[in-house]
mmCIF file of C-alpha atoms in Angstrom:
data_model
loop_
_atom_site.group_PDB
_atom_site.id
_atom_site.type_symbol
_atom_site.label_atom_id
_atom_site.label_comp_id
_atom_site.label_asym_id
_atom_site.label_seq_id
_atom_site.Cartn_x
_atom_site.Cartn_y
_atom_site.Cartn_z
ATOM 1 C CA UNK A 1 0.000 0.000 0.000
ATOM 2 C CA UNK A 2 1.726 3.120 -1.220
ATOM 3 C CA UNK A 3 1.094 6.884 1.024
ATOM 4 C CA UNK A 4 0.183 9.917 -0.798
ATOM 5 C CA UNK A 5 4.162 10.620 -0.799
ATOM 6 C CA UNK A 6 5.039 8.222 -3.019
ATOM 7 C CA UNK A 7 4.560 9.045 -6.676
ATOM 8 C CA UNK A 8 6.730 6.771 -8.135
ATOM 9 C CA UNK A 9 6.591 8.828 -11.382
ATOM 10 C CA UNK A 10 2.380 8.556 -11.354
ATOM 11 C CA UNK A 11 0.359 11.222 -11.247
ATOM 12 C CA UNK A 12 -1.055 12.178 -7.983
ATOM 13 C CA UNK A 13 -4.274 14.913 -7.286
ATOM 14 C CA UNK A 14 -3.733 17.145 -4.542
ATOM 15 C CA UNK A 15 -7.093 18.980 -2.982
ATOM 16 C CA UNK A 16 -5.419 21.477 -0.300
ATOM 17 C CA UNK A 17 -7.564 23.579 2.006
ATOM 18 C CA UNK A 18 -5.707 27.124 2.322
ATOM 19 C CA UNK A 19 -7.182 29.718 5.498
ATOM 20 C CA UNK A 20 -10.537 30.894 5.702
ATOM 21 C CA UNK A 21 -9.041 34.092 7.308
ATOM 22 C CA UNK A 22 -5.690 34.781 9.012
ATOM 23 C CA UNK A 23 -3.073 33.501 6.004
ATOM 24 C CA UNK A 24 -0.675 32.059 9.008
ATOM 25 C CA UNK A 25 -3.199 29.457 9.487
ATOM 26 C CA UNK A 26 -1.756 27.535 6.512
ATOM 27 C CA UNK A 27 -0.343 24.341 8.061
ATOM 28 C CA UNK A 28 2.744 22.656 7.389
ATOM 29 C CA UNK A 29 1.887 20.473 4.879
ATOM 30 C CA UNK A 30 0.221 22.922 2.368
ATOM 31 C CA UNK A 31 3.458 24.610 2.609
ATOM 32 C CA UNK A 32 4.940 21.347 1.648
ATOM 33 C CA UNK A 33 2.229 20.536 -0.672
ATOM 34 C CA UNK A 34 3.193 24.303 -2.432
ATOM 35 C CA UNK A 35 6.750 23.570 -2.849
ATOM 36 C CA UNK A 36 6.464 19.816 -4.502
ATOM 37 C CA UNK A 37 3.963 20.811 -6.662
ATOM 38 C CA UNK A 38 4.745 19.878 -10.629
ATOM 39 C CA UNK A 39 1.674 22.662 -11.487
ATOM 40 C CA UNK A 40 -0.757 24.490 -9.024
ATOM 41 C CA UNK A 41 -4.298 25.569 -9.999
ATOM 42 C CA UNK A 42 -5.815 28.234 -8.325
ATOM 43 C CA UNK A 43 -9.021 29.915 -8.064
ATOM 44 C CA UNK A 44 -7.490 33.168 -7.946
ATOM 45 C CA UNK A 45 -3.589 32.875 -9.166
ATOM 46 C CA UNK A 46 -2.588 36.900 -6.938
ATOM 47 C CA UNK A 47 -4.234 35.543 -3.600
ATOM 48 C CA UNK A 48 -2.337 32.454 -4.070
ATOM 49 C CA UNK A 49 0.866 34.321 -4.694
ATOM 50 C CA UNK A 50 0.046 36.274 -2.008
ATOM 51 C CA UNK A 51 -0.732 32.927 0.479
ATOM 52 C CA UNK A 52 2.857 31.405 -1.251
ATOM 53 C CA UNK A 53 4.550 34.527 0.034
ATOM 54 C CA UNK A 54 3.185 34.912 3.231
ATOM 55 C CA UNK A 55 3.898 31.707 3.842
ATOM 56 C CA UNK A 56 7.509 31.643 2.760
ATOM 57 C CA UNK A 57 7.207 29.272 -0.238
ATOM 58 C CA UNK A 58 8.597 30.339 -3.444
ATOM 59 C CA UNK A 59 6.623 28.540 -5.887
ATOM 60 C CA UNK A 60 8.468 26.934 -8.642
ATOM 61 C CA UNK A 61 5.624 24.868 -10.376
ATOM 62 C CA UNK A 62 3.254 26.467 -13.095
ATOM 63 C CA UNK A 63 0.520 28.068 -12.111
ATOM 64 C CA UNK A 64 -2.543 27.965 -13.846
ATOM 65 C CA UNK A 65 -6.162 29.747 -13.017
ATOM 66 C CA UNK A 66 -9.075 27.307 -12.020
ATOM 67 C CA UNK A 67 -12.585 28.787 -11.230
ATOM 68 C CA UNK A 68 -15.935 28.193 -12.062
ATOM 69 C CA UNK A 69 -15.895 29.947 -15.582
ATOM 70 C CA UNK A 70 -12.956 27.894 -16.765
ATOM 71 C CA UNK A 71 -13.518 24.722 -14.700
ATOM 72 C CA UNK A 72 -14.795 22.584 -17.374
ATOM 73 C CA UNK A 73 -11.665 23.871 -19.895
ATOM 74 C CA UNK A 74 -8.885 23.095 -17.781
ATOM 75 C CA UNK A 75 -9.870 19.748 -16.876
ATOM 76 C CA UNK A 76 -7.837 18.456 -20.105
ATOM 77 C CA UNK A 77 -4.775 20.417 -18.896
ATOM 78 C CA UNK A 78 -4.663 18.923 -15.496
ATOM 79 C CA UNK A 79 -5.399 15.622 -17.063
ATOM 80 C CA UNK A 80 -2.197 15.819 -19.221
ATOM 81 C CA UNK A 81 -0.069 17.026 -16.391
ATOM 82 C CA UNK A 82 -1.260 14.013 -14.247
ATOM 83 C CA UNK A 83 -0.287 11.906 -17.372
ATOM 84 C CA UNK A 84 2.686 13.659 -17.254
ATOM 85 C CA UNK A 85 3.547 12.234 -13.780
ATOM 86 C CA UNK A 86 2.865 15.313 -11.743
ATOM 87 C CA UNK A 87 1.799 16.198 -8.538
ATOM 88 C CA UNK A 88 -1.186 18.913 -9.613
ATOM 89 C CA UNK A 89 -1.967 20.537 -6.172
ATOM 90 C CA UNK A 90 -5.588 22.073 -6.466
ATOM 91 C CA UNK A 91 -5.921 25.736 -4.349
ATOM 92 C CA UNK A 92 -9.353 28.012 -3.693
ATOM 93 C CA UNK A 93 -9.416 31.138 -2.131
ATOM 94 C CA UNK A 94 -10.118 29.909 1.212
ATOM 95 C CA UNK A 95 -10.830 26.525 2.677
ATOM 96 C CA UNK A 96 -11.417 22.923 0.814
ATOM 97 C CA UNK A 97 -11.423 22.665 -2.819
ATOM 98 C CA UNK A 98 -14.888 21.107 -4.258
ATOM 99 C CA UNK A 99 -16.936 22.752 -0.957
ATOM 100 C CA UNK A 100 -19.169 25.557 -3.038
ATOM 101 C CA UNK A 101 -16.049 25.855 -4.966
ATOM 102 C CA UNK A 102 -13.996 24.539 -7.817
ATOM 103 C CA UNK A 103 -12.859 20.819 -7.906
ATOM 104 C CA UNK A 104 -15.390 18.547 -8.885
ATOM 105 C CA UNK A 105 -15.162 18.302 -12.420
ATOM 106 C CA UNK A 106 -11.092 16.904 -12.323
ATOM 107 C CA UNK A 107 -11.722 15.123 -9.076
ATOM 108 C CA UNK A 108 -14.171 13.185 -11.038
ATOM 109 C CA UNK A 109 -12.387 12.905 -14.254
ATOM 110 C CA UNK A 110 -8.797 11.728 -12.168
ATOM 111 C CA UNK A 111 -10.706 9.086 -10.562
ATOM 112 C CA UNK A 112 -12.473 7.758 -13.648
ATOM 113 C CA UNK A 113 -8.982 7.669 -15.233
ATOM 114 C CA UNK A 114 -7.687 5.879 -12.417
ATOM 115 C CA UNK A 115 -5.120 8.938 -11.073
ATOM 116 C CA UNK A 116 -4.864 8.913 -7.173
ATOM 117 C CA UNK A 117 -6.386 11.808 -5.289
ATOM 118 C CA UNK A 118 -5.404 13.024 -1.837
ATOM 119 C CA UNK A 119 -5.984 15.948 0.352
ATOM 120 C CA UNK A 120 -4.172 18.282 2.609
ATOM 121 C CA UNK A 121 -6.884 18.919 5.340
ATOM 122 C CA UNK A 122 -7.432 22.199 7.348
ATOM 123 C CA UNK A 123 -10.097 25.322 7.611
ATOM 124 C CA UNK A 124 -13.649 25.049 7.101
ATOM 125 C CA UNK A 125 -15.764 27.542 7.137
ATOM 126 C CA UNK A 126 -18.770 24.647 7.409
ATOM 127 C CA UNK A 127 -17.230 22.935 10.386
ATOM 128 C CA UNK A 128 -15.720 26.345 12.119
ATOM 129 C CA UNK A 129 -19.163 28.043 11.845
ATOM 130 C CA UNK A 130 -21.012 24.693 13.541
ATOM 131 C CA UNK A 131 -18.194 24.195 15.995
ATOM 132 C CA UNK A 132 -18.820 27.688 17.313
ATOM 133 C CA UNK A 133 -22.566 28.015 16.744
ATOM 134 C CA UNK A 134 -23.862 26.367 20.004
ATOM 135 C CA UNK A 135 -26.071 24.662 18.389
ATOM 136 C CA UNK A 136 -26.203 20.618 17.807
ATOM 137 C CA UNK A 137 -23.397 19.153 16.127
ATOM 138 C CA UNK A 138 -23.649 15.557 16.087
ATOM 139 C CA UNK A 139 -25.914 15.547 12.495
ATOM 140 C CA UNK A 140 -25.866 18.036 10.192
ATOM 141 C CA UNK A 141 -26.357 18.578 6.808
ATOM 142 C CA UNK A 142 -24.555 21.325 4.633
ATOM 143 C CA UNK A 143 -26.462 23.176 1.933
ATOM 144 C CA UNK A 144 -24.238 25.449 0.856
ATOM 145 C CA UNK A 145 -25.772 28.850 -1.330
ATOM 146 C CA UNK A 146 -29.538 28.500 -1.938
ATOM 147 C CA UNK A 147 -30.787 29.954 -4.468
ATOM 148 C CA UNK A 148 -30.630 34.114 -5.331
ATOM 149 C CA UNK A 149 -34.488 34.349 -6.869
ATOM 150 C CA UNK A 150 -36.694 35.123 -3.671
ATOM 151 C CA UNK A 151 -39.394 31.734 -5.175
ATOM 152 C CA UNK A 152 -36.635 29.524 -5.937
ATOM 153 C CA UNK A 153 -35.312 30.347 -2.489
ATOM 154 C CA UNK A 154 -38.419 29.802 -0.534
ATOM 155 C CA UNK A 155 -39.530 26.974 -2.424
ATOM 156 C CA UNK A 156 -35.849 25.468 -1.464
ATOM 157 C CA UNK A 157 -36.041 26.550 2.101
ATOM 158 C CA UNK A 158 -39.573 25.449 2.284
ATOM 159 C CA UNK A 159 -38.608 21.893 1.538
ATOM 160 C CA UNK A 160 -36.257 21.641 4.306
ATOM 161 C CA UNK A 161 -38.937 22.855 7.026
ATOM 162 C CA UNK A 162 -39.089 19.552 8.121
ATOM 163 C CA UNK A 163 -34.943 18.206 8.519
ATOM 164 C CA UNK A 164 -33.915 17.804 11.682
ATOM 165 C CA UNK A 165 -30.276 18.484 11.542
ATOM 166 C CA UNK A 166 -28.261 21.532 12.464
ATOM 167 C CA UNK A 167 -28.283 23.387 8.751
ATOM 168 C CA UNK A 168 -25.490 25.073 7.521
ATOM 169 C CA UNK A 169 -25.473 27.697 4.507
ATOM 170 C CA UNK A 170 -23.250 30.120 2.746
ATOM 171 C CA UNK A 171 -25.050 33.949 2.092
ATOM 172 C CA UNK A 172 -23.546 36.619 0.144
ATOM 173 C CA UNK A 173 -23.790 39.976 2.663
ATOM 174 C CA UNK A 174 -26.264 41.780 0.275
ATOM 175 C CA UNK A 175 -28.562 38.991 0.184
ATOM 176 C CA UNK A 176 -28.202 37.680 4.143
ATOM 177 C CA UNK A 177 -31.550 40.287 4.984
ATOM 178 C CA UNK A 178 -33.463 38.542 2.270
ATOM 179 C CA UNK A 179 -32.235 34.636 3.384
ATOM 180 C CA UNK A 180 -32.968 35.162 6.983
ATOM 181 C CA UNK A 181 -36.385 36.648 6.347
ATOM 182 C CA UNK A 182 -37.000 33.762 3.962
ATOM 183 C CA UNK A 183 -35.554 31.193 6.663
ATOM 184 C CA UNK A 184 -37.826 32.253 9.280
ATOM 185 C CA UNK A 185 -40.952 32.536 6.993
ATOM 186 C CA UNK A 186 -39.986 28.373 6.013
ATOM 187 C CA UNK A 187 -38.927 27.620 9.967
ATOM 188 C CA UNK A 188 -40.312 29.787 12.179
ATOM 189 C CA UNK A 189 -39.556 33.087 13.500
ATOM 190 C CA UNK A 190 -38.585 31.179 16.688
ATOM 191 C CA UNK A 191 -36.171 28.482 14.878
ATOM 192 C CA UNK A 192 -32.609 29.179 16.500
ATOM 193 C CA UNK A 193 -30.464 30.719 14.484
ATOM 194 C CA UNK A 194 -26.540 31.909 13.868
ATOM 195 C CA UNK A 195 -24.866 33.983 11.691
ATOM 196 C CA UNK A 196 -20.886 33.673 11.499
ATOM 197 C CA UNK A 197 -19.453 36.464 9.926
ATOM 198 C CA UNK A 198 -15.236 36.764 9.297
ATOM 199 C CA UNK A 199 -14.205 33.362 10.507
ATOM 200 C CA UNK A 200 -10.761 33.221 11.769
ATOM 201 C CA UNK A 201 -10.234 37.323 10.609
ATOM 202 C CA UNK A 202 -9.753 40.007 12.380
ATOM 203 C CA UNK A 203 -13.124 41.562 12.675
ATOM 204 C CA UNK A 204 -14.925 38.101 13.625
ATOM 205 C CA UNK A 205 -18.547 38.165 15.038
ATOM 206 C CA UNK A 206 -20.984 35.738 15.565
ATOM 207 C CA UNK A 207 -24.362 36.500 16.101
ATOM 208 C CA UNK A 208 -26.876 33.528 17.872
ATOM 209 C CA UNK A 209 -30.594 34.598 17.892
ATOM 210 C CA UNK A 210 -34.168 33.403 16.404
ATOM 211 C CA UNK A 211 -33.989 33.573 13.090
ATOM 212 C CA UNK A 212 -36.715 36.530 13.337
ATOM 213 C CA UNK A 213 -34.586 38.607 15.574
ATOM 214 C CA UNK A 214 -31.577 37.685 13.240
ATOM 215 C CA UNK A 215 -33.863 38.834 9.861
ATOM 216 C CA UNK A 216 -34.570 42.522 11.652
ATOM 217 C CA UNK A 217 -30.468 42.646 12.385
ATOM 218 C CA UNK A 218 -29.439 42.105 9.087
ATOM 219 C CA UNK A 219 -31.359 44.902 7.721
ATOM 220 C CA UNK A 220 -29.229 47.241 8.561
ATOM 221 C CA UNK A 221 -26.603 45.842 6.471
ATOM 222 C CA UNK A 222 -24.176 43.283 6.854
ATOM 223 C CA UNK A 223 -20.440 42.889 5.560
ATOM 224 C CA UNK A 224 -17.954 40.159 4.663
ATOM 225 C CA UNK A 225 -17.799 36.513 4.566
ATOM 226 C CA UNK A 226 -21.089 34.686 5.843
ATOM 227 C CA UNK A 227 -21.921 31.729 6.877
ATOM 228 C CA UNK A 228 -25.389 30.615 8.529
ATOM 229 C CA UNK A 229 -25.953 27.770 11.003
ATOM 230 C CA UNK A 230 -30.147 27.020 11.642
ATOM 231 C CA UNK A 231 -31.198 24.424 14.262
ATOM 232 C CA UNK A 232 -32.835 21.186 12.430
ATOM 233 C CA UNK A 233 -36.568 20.530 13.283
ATOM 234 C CA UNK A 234 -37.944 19.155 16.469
ATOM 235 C CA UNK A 235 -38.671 15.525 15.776
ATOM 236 C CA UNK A 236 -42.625 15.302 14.872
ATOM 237 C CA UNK A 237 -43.015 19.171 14.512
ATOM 238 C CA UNK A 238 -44.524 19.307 11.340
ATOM 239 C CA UNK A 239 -48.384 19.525 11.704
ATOM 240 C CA UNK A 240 -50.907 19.671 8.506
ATOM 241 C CA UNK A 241 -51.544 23.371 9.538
ATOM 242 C CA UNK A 242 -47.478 23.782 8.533
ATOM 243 C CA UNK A 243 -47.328 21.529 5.925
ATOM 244 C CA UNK A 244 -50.384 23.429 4.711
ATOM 245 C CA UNK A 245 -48.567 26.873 4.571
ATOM 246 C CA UNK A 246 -45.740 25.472 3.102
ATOM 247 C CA UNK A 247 -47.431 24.285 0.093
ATOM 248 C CA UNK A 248 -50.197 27.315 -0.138
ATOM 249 C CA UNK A 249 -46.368 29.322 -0.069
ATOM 250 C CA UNK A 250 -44.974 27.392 -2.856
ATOM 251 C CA UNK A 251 -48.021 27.228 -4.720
ATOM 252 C CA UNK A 252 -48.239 31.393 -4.362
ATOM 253 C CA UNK A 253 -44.229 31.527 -5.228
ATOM 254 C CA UNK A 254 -45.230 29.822 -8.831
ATOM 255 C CA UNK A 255 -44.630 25.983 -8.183
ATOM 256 C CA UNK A 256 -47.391 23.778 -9.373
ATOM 257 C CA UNK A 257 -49.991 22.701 -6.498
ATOM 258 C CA UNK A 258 -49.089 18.753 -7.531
ATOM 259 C CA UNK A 259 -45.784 19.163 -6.973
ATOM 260 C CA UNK A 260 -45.360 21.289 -4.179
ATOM 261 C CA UNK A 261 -47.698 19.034 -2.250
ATOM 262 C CA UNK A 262 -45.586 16.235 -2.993
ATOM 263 C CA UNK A 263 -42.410 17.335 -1.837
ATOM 264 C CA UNK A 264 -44.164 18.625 1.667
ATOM 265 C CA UNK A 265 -45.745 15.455 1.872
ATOM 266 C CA UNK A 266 -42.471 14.058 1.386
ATOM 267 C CA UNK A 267 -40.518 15.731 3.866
ATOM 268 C CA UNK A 268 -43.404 15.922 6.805
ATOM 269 C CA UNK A 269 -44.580 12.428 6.527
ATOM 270 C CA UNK A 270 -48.165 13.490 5.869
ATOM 271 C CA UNK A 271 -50.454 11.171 3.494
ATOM 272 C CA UNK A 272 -50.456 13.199 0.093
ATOM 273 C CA UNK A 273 -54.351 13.268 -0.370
ATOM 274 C CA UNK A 274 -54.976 14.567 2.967
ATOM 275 C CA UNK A 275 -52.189 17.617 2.331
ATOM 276 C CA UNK A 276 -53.206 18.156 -1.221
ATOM 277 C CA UNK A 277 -57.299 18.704 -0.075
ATOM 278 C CA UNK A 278 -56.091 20.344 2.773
ATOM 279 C CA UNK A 279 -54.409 22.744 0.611
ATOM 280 C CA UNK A 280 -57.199 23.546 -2.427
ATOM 281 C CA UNK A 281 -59.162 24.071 0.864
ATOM 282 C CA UNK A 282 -56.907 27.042 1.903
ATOM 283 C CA UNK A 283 -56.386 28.230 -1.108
ATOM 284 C CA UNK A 284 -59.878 29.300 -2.364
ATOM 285 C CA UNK A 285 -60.249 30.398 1.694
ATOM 286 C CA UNK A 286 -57.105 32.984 0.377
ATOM 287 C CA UNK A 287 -58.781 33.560 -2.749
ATOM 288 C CA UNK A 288 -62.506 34.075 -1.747
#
């Protein structure tokens, strides 16, 4: 059995998780990882320059751009370099590769070619934000950016009304306002709630509250890098009368009646016929 040192002239894929804040939280082996690299790709090619330097590494290796609009082109490049015999070390702008960022598409095509991939672990701006959110950390599910459109995002939120694990989300600052209002409209006003802002950086806060109270906050205007933690469900909270307003919700947002009853039905446990009359019931009440 052969360690992730030991190339023996085959190409090896390196996922390395760089700091989600202070740049001297880059652990020993990315800066090993930097320096035996035979080509780097990078989300952003200056802030990895400017990681290299902080961290004393000169790099040596080429160093090609890697983000989301080029993701799908460079996966030939990376290929060849692996065919080459190289150790291709993959770099984001903070944390791990492939978690709402780049790395999925070479992972994939590495493994179906039969290339061995490692990783160089360290910060996560999922796992930070739930380690410090006080809420429960022994299941929880990670969601990652929902979507920007304020139907698509309730209909998405709406369809998690009923999980029970500690959520975890990423928010863009001028959208957090809209996401929290959203999130308590889907969960209750009353759901727990934190918002980690700056992990690891300088001007770190983290904010614990209902997601209500949280909502009214973030009006004012929030900056920086977000991340969202939302307590999961009490086990058998959904009732018809919720399941109910999440559909009549969905239904008003522009999703079909059909199918937003059977993804409620789905997620509460409730018998689809009952929901669904339930429903038409409340909807001509809303429309009479």
């Amino acid at each position: 059995m052969t360690s992730a040192d030991d190339v023996d002239g085959q190409g090896l894929l390196v996922l390395a998780a760089t700091p989600i804040g202070d740049l001297a939280d880059g652990s020993p082996a990315l800066v090993r990882e930097l320096r035996r690299a035979g080509m780097v790709a990078a989300e952003d090619t200056r802030r990895l320059k400017i990681l290299a330097a902080r961290l004393g590494v000169e790099l040596s290796a080429p160093v090609v751009s890697y983000f989301d609009g080029n993701e799908a082109s460079r996966v030939d490049l990376l290929l060849e370099a692996l065919a080459d015999g190289k150790r291709v070390l993959v770099v984001t702008d903070a944390g791990m590769p492939l978690v709402s960022d780049p790395g999925f598409r070479i992972v994939n095509a590495a493994v179906a070619a039969g290339y061995r991939v490692t990783a160089v672990p360290g910060p996560s701006a999922v796992l930070t934000a739930l380690a410090v959110s006080g809420l429960p950390t022994d299941r929880f599910c990670f969601e990652g950016f929902v979507p920007r459109k304020h139907g698509e995002r309730a209909r998405r939120l709406a369809s998690l009304a009923a999980e029970e694990r500690t959520m975890v989300f990423f928010e863009a600052p001028h959208r957090l306002a809209a996401f929290l209002t959203d999130a308590a409209e889907a969960f209750g006003a009353d759901r727990p709630g934190v918002v980690a802002r700056e992990l690891t950086k300088t001007y770190e806060e983290v904010v614990r509250a209902p997601l209500g109270e949280l909502a009214q906050w973030a009006v004012e205007g929030v900056r920086g890098e977000i991340t969202v933690v939302i307590g999961g469900a009490e086990r058998g909270a959904a009732s018809l009368g919720d399941a109910v307003a999440d559909v009549v919700a969905r239904v008003e947002a522009g999703e079909r009646m059909k199918a937003a009853v059977s993804d409620v039905a789905a997620a509460s446990g409730l018998a689809k016929g009952m929901l669904y009359d339930a429903a038409l019931a409340a909807r001509k009440q809303v429309t009479s």
